[in-house]
PDB file of C-alpha atoms in Angstrom:
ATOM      1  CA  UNK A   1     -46.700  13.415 -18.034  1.00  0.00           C
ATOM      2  CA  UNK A   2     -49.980  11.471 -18.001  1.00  0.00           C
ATOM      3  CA  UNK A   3     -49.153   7.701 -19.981  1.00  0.00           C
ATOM      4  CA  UNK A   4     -51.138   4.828 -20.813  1.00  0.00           C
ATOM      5  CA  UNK A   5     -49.124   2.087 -22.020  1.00  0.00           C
ATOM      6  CA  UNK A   6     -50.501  -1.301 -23.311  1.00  0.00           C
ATOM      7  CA  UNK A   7     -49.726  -4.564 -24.235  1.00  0.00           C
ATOM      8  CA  UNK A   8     -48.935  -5.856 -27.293  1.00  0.00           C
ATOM      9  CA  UNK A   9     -50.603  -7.630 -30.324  1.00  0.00           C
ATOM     10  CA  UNK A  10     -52.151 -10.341 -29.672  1.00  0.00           C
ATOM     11  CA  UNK A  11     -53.274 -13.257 -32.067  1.00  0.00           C
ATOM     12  CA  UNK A  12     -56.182 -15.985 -30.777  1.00  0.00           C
ATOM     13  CA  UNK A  13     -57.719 -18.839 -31.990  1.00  0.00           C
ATOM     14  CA  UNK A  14     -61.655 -19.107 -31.526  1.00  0.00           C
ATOM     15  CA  UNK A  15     -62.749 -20.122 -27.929  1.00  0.00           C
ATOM     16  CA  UNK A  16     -59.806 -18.569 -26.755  1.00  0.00           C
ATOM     17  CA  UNK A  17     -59.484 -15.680 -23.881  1.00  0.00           C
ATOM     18  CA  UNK A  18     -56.845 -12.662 -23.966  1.00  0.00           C
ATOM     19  CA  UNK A  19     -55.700 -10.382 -21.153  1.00  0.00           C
ATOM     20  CA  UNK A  20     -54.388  -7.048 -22.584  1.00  0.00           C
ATOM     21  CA  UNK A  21     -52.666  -4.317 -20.209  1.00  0.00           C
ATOM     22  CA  UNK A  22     -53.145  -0.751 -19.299  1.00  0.00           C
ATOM     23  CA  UNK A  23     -50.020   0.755 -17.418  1.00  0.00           C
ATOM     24  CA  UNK A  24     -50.933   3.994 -15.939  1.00  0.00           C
ATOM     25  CA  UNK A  25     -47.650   6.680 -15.397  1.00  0.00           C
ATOM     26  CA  UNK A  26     -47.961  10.007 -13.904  1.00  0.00           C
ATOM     27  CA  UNK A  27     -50.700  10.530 -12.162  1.00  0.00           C
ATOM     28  CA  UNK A  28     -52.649   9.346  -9.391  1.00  0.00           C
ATOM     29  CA  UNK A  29     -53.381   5.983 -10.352  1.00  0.00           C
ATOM     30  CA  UNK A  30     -56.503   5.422  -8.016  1.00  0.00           C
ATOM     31  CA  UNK A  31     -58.147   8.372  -8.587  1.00  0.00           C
ATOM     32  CA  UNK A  32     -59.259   8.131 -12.456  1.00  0.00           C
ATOM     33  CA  UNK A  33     -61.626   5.517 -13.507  1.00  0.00           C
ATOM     34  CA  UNK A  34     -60.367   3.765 -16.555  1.00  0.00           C
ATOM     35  CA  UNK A  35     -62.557   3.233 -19.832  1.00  0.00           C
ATOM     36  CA  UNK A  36     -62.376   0.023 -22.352  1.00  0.00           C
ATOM     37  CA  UNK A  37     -63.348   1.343 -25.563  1.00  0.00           C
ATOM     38  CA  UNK A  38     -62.780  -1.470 -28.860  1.00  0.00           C
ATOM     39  CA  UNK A  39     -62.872  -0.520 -32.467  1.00  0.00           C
ATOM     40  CA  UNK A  40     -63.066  -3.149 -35.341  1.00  0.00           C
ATOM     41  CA  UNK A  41     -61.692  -2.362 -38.344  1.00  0.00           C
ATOM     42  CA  UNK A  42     -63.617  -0.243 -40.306  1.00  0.00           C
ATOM     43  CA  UNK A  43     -65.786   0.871 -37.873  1.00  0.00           C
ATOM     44  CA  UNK A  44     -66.546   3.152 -35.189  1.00  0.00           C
ATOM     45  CA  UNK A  45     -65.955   3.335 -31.027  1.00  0.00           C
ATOM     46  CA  UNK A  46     -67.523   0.640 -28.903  1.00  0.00           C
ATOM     47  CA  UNK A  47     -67.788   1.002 -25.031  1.00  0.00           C
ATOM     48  CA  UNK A  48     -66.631  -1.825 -23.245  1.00  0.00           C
ATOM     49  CA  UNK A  49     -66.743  -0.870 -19.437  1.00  0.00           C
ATOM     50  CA  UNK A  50     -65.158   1.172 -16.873  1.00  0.00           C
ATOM     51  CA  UNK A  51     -63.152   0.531 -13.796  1.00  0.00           C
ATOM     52  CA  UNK A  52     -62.638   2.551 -10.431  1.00  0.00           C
ATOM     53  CA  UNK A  53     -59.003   1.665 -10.208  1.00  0.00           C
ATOM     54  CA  UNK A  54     -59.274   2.629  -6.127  1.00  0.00           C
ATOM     55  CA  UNK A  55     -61.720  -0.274  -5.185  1.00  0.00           C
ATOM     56  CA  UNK A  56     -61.715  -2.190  -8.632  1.00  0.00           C
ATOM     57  CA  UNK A  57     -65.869  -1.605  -8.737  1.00  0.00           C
ATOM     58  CA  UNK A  58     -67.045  -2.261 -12.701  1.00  0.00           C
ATOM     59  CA  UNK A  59     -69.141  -1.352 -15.047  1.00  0.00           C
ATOM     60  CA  UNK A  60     -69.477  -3.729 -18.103  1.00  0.00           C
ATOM     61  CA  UNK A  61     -71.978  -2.681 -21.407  1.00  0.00           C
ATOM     62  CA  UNK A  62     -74.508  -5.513 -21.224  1.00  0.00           C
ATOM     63  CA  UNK A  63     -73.111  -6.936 -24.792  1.00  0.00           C
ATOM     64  CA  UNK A  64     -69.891  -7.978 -23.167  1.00  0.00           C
ATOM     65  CA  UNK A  65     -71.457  -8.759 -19.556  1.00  0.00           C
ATOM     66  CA  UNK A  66     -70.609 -12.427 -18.529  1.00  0.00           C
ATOM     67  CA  UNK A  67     -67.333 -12.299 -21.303  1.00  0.00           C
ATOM     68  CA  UNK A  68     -65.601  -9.451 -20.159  1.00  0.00           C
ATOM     69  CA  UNK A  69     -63.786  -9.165 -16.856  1.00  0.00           C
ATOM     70  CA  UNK A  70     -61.608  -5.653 -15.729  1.00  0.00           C
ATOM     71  CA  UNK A  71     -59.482  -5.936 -13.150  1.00  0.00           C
ATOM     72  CA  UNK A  72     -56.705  -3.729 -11.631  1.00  0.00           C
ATOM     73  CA  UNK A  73     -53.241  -3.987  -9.741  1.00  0.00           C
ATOM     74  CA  UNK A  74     -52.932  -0.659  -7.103  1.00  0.00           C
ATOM     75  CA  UNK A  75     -48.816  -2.022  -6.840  1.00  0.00           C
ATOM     76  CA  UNK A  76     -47.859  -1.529 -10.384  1.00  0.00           C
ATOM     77  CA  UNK A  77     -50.594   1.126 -11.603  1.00  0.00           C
ATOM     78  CA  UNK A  78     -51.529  -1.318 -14.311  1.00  0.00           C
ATOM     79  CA  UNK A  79     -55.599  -1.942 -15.523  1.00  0.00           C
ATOM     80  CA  UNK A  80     -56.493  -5.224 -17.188  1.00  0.00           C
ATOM     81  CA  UNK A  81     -59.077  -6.339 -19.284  1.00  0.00           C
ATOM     82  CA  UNK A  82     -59.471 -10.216 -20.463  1.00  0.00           C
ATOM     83  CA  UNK A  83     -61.916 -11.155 -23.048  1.00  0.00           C
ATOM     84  CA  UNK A  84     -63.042 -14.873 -23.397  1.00  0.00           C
ATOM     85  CA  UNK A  85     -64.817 -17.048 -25.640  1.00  0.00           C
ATOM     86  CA  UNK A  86     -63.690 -14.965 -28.734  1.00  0.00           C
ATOM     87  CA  UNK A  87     -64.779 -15.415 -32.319  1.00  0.00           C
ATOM     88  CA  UNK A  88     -63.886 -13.496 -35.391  1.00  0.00           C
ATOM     89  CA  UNK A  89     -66.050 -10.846 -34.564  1.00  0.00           C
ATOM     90  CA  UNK A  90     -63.917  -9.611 -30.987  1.00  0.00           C
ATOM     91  CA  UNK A  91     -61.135  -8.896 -34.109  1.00  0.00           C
ATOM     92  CA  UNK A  92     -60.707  -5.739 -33.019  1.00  0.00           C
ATOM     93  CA  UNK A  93     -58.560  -2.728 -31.719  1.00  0.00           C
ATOM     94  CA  UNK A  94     -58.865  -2.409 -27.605  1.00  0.00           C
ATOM     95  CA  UNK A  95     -58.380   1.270 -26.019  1.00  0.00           C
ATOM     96  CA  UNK A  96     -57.917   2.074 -22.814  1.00  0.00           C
ATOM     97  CA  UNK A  97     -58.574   5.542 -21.824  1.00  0.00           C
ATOM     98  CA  UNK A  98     -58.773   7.959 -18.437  1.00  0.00           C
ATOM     99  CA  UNK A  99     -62.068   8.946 -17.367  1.00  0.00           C
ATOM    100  CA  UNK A 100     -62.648  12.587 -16.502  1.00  0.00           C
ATOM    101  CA  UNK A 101     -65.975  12.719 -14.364  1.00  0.00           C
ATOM    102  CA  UNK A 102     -68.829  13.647 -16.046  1.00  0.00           C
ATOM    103  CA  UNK A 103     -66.259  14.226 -18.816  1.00  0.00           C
ATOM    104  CA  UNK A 104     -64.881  12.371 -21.407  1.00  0.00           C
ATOM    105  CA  UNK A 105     -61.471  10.032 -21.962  1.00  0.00           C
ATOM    106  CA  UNK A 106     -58.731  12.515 -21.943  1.00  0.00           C
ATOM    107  CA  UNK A 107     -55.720  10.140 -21.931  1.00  0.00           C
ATOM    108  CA  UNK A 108     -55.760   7.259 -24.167  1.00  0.00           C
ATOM    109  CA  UNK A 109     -53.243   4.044 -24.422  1.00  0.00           C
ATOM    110  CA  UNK A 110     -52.017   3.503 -28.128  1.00  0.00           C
ATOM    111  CA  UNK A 111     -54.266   0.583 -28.668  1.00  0.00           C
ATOM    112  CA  UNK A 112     -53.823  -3.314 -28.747  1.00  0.00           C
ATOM    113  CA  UNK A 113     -54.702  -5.177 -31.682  1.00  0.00           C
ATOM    114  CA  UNK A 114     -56.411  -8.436 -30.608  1.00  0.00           C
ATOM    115  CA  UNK A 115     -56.964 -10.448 -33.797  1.00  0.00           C
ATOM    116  CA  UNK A 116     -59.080 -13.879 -33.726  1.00  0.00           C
ATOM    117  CA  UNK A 117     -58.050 -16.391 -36.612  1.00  0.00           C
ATOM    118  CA  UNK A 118     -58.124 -20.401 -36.531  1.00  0.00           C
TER     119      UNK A 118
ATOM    120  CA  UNK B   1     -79.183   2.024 -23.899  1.00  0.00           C
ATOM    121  CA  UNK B   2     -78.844   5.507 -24.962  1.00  0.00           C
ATOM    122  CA  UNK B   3     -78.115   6.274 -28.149  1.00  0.00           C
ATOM    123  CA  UNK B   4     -75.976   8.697 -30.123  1.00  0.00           C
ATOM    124  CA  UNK B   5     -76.832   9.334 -33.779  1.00  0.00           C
ATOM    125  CA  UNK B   6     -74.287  11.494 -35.855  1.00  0.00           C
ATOM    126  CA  UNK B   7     -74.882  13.452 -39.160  1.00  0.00           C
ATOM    127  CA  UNK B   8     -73.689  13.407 -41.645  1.00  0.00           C
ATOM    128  CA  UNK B   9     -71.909  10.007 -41.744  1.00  0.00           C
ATOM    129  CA  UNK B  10     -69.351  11.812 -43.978  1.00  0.00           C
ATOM    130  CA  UNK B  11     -68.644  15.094 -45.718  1.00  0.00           C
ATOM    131  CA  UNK B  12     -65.954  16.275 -48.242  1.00  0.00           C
ATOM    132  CA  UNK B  13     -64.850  20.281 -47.347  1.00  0.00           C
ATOM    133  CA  UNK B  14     -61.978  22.379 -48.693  1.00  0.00           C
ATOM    134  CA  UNK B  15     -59.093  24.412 -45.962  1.00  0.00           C
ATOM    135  CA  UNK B  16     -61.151  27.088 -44.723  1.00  0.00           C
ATOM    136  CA  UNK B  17     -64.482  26.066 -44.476  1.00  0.00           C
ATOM    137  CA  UNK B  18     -66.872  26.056 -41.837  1.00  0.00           C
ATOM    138  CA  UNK B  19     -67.878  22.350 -40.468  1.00  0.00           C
ATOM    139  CA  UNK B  20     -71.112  21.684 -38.554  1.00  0.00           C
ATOM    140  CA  UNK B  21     -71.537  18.116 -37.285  1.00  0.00           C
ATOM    141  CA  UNK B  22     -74.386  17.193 -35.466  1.00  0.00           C
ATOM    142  CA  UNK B  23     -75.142  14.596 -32.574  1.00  0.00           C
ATOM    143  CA  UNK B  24     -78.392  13.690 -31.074  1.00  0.00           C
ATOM    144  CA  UNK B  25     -79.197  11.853 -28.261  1.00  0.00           C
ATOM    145  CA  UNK B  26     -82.267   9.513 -28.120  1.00  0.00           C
ATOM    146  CA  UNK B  27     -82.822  10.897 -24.266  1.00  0.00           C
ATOM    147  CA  UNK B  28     -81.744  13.779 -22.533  1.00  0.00           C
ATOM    148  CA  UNK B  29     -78.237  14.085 -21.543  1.00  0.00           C
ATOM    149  CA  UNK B  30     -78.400  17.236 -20.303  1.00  0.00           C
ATOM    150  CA  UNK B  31     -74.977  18.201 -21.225  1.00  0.00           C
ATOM    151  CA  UNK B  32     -72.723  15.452 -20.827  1.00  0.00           C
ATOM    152  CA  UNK B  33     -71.946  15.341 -24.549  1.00  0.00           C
ATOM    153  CA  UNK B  34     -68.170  14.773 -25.284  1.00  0.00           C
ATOM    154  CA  UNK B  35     -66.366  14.872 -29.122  1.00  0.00           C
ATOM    155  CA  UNK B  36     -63.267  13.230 -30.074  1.00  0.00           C
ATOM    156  CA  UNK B  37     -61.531  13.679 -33.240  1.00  0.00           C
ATOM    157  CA  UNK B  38     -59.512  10.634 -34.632  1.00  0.00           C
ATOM    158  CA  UNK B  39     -57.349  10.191 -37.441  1.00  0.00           C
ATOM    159  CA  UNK B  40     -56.562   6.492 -39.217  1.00  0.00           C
ATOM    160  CA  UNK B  41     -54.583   3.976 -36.649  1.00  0.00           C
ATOM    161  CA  UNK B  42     -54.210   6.406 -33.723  1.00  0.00           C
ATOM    162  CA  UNK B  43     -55.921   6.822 -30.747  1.00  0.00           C
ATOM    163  CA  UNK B  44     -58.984   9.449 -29.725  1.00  0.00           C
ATOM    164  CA  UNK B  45     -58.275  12.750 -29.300  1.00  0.00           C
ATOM    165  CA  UNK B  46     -60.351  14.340 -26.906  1.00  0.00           C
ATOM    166  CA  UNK B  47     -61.385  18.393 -28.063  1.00  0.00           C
ATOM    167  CA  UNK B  48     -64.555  19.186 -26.415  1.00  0.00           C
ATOM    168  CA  UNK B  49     -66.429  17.668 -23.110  1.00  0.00           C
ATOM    169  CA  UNK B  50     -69.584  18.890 -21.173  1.00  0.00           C
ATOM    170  CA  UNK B  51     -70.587  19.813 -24.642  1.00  0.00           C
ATOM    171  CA  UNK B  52     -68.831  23.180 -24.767  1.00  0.00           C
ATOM    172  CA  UNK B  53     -65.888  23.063 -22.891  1.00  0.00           C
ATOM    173  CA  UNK B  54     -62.408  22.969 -24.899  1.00  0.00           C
ATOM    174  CA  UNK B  55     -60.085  20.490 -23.759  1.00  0.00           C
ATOM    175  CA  UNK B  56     -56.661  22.154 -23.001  1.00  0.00           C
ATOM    176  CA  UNK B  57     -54.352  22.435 -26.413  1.00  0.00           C
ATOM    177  CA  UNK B  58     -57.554  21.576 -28.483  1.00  0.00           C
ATOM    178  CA  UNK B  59     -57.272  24.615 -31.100  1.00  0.00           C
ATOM    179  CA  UNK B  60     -60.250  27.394 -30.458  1.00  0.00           C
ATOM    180  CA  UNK B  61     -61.554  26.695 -34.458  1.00  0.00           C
ATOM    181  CA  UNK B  62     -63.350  24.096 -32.450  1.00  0.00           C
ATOM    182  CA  UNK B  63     -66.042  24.539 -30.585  1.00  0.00           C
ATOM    183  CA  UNK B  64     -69.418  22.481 -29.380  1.00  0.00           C
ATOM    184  CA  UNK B  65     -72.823  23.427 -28.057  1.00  0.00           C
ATOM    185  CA  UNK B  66     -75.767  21.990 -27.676  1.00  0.00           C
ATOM    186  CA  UNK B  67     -77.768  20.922 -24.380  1.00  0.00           C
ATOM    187  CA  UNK B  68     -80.526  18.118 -23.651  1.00  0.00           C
ATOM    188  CA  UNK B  69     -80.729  16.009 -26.970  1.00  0.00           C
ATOM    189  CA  UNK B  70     -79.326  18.021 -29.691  1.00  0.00           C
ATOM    190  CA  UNK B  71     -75.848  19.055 -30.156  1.00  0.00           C
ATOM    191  CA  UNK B  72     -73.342  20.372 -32.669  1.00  0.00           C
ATOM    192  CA  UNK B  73     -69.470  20.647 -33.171  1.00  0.00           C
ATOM    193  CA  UNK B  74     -68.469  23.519 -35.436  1.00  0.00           C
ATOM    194  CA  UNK B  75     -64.701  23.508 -37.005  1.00  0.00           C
ATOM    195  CA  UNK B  76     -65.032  27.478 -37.457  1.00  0.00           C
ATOM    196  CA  UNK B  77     -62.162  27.360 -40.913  1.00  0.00           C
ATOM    197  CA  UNK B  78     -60.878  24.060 -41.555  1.00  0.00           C
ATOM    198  CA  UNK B  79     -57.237  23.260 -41.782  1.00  0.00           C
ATOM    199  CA  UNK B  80     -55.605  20.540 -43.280  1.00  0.00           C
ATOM    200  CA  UNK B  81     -54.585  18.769 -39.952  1.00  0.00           C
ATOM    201  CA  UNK B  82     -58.829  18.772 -39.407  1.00  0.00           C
ATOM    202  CA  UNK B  83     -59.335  16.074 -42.043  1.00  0.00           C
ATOM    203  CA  UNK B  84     -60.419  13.126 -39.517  1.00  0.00           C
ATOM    204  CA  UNK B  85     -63.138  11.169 -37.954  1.00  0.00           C
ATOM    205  CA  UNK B  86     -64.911  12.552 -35.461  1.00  0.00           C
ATOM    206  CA  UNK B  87     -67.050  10.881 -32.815  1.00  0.00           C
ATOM    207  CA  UNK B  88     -69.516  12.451 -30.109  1.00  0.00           C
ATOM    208  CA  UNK B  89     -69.888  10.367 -27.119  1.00  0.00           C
ATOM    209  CA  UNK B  90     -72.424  10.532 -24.036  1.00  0.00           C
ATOM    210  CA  UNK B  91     -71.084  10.374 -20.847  1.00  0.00           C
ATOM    211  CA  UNK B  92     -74.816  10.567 -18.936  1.00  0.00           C
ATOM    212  CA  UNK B  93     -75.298   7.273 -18.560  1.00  0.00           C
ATOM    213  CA  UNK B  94     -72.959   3.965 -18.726  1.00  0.00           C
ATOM    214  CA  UNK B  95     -72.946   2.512 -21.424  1.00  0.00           C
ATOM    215  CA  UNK B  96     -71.005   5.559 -22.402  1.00  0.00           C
ATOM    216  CA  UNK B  97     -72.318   4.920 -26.022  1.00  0.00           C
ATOM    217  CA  UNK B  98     -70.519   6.626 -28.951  1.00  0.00           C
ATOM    218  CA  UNK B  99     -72.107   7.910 -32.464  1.00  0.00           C
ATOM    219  CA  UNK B 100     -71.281   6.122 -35.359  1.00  0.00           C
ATOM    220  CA  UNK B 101     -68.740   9.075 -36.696  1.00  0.00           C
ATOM    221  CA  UNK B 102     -68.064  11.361 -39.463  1.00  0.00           C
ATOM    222  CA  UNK B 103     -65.575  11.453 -41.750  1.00  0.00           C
ATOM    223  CA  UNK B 104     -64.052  14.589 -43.269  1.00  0.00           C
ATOM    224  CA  UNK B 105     -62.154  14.497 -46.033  1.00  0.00           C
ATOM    225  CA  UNK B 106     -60.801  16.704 -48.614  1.00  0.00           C
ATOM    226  CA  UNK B 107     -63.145  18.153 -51.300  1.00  0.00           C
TER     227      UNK B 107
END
C-alpha cells in the first residue's frame, strides 16, 4: 500500500535550518511529484513547493523561494525538504503529500512538527 | 498568485443536513479544483479532484461541481464522522494555493 513516512519532531532555535523526511513505500517512487504543504497552528494549508522525484526539478511558492530547498534520494525513495533561517513564525506542521496530475494530494505523510523556540 | 476564497469560514449543522460550501477562484481554473476534508491533528483527506470527481473510498454524500471560478462541495445528509475542516485547493497553477477552510461543527 501507498506510504509516506516522515521524520520526527523537530525543535530549533532562531537562525537555525531543519531537514525533515518523506519516505515513499509502494509505489513507483519516480513517477509522482511530491507536494510540501505546512500548517501553523490554528490555521489553514500553506503550499510550500513540489518536486519531480525522477529528475529532482522544483517548484518553490515565491514566499519560501531562496529559504526553502527540496531535494530527493532515487536509492532509498525518500523526499527532503530543509528550511533555513527560521523564526517563530516557520512554527509549524510540514506535510508531505503525492501529487496526482492535474489532481490533487492523494497520499499524505502524518506530518512533522517543526517548532522554533530560543 | 491565484487565489482561493472559501465561504463560509464556519458553519454549525445537525446529522442529516445538507452542506453547501463554496470556493471561488480569483481566475479561471477551469476545473482543476480539488477538496480535502481534515479533522484536528491528522493529515488531509483527499474526497473530490477535477472538481467533480470522487476520490476512491470517499463516501458518495459528497460530491463537488463547479467549473471556471466558482465551485461548490455539497455533503448531501451529514453524518457525524463529517464534522471537519474542509479545504478547496487549485491545482491550475503552482502555487497550488489553498482556501482558508471551513469548519463544521455540530449545531
Amino acid at each position: 500500500q501507498v506510504e509516506l513516512v516522515q521524520s520526527g519532531a523537530e525543535v530549533k532555535k532562531p537562525g537555525a535550518s531543519v531537514k525533515v523526511s518523506c519516505k515513499a513505500s509502494g509505489y513507483s517512487f519516480t513517477s509522482y511529484y511530491i507536494n510540501w504543504v505546512r500548517q501553523i497552528p490554528g490555521h489553514g494549508l500553506e503550499w510550500m513547493g513540489l518536486i519531480n522525484p525522477n529528475v529532482g526539478f522544483t517548484k518553490y511558492a515565491q514566499k519560501f523561494q531562496g529559504r526553502v530547498t527540496m531535494t530527493r534520494d532515487t536509492s532509498t525513495g525518500t523526499v527532503y525538504m530543509e528550511l533555513n533561517s527560521l523564526t517563530s513564525e516557520d512554527t509549524a506542521v510540514y506535510f508531505c503529500a503525492r501529487d496526482v496530475t492535474g489532481g490533487g494530494c492523494d497520499y499524505w505523510g502524518q506530518g512533522t512538527l517543526v517548532t522554533v523556540s530560543s | 498568485d491565484i487565489q482561493m476564497t472559501q465561504s463560509p469560514s464556519s458553519l454549525s449543522a445537525s446529522v442529516g443536513d445538507r452542506v453547501i460550501i463554496t470556493c471561488r477562484a480569483s481566475q479561471s481554473i477551469t476545473n482543476f479544483l480539488n477538496w480535502y476534508q481534515q479533522k484536528p491533528g491528522k493529515a488531509p483527506k483527499l474526497l473530490i479532484y477535477a472538481a467533480s470527481s470522487l476520490q476512491s473510498g470517499v463516501p458518495s454524500r459528497f460530491s463537488g461541481s463547479g467549473s471556471g471560478t466558482d465551485f461548490t462541495l455539497t455533503i448531501s445528509s451529514l453524518q457525524p464522522d463529517d464534522f471537519a475542516t474542509y479545504y478547496c485547493q487549485q491545482s491550475f497553477r503552482t502555487p497550488k494555493t489553498f482556501g482558508q477552510g471551513t469548519k463544521v461543527d455540530i449545531k
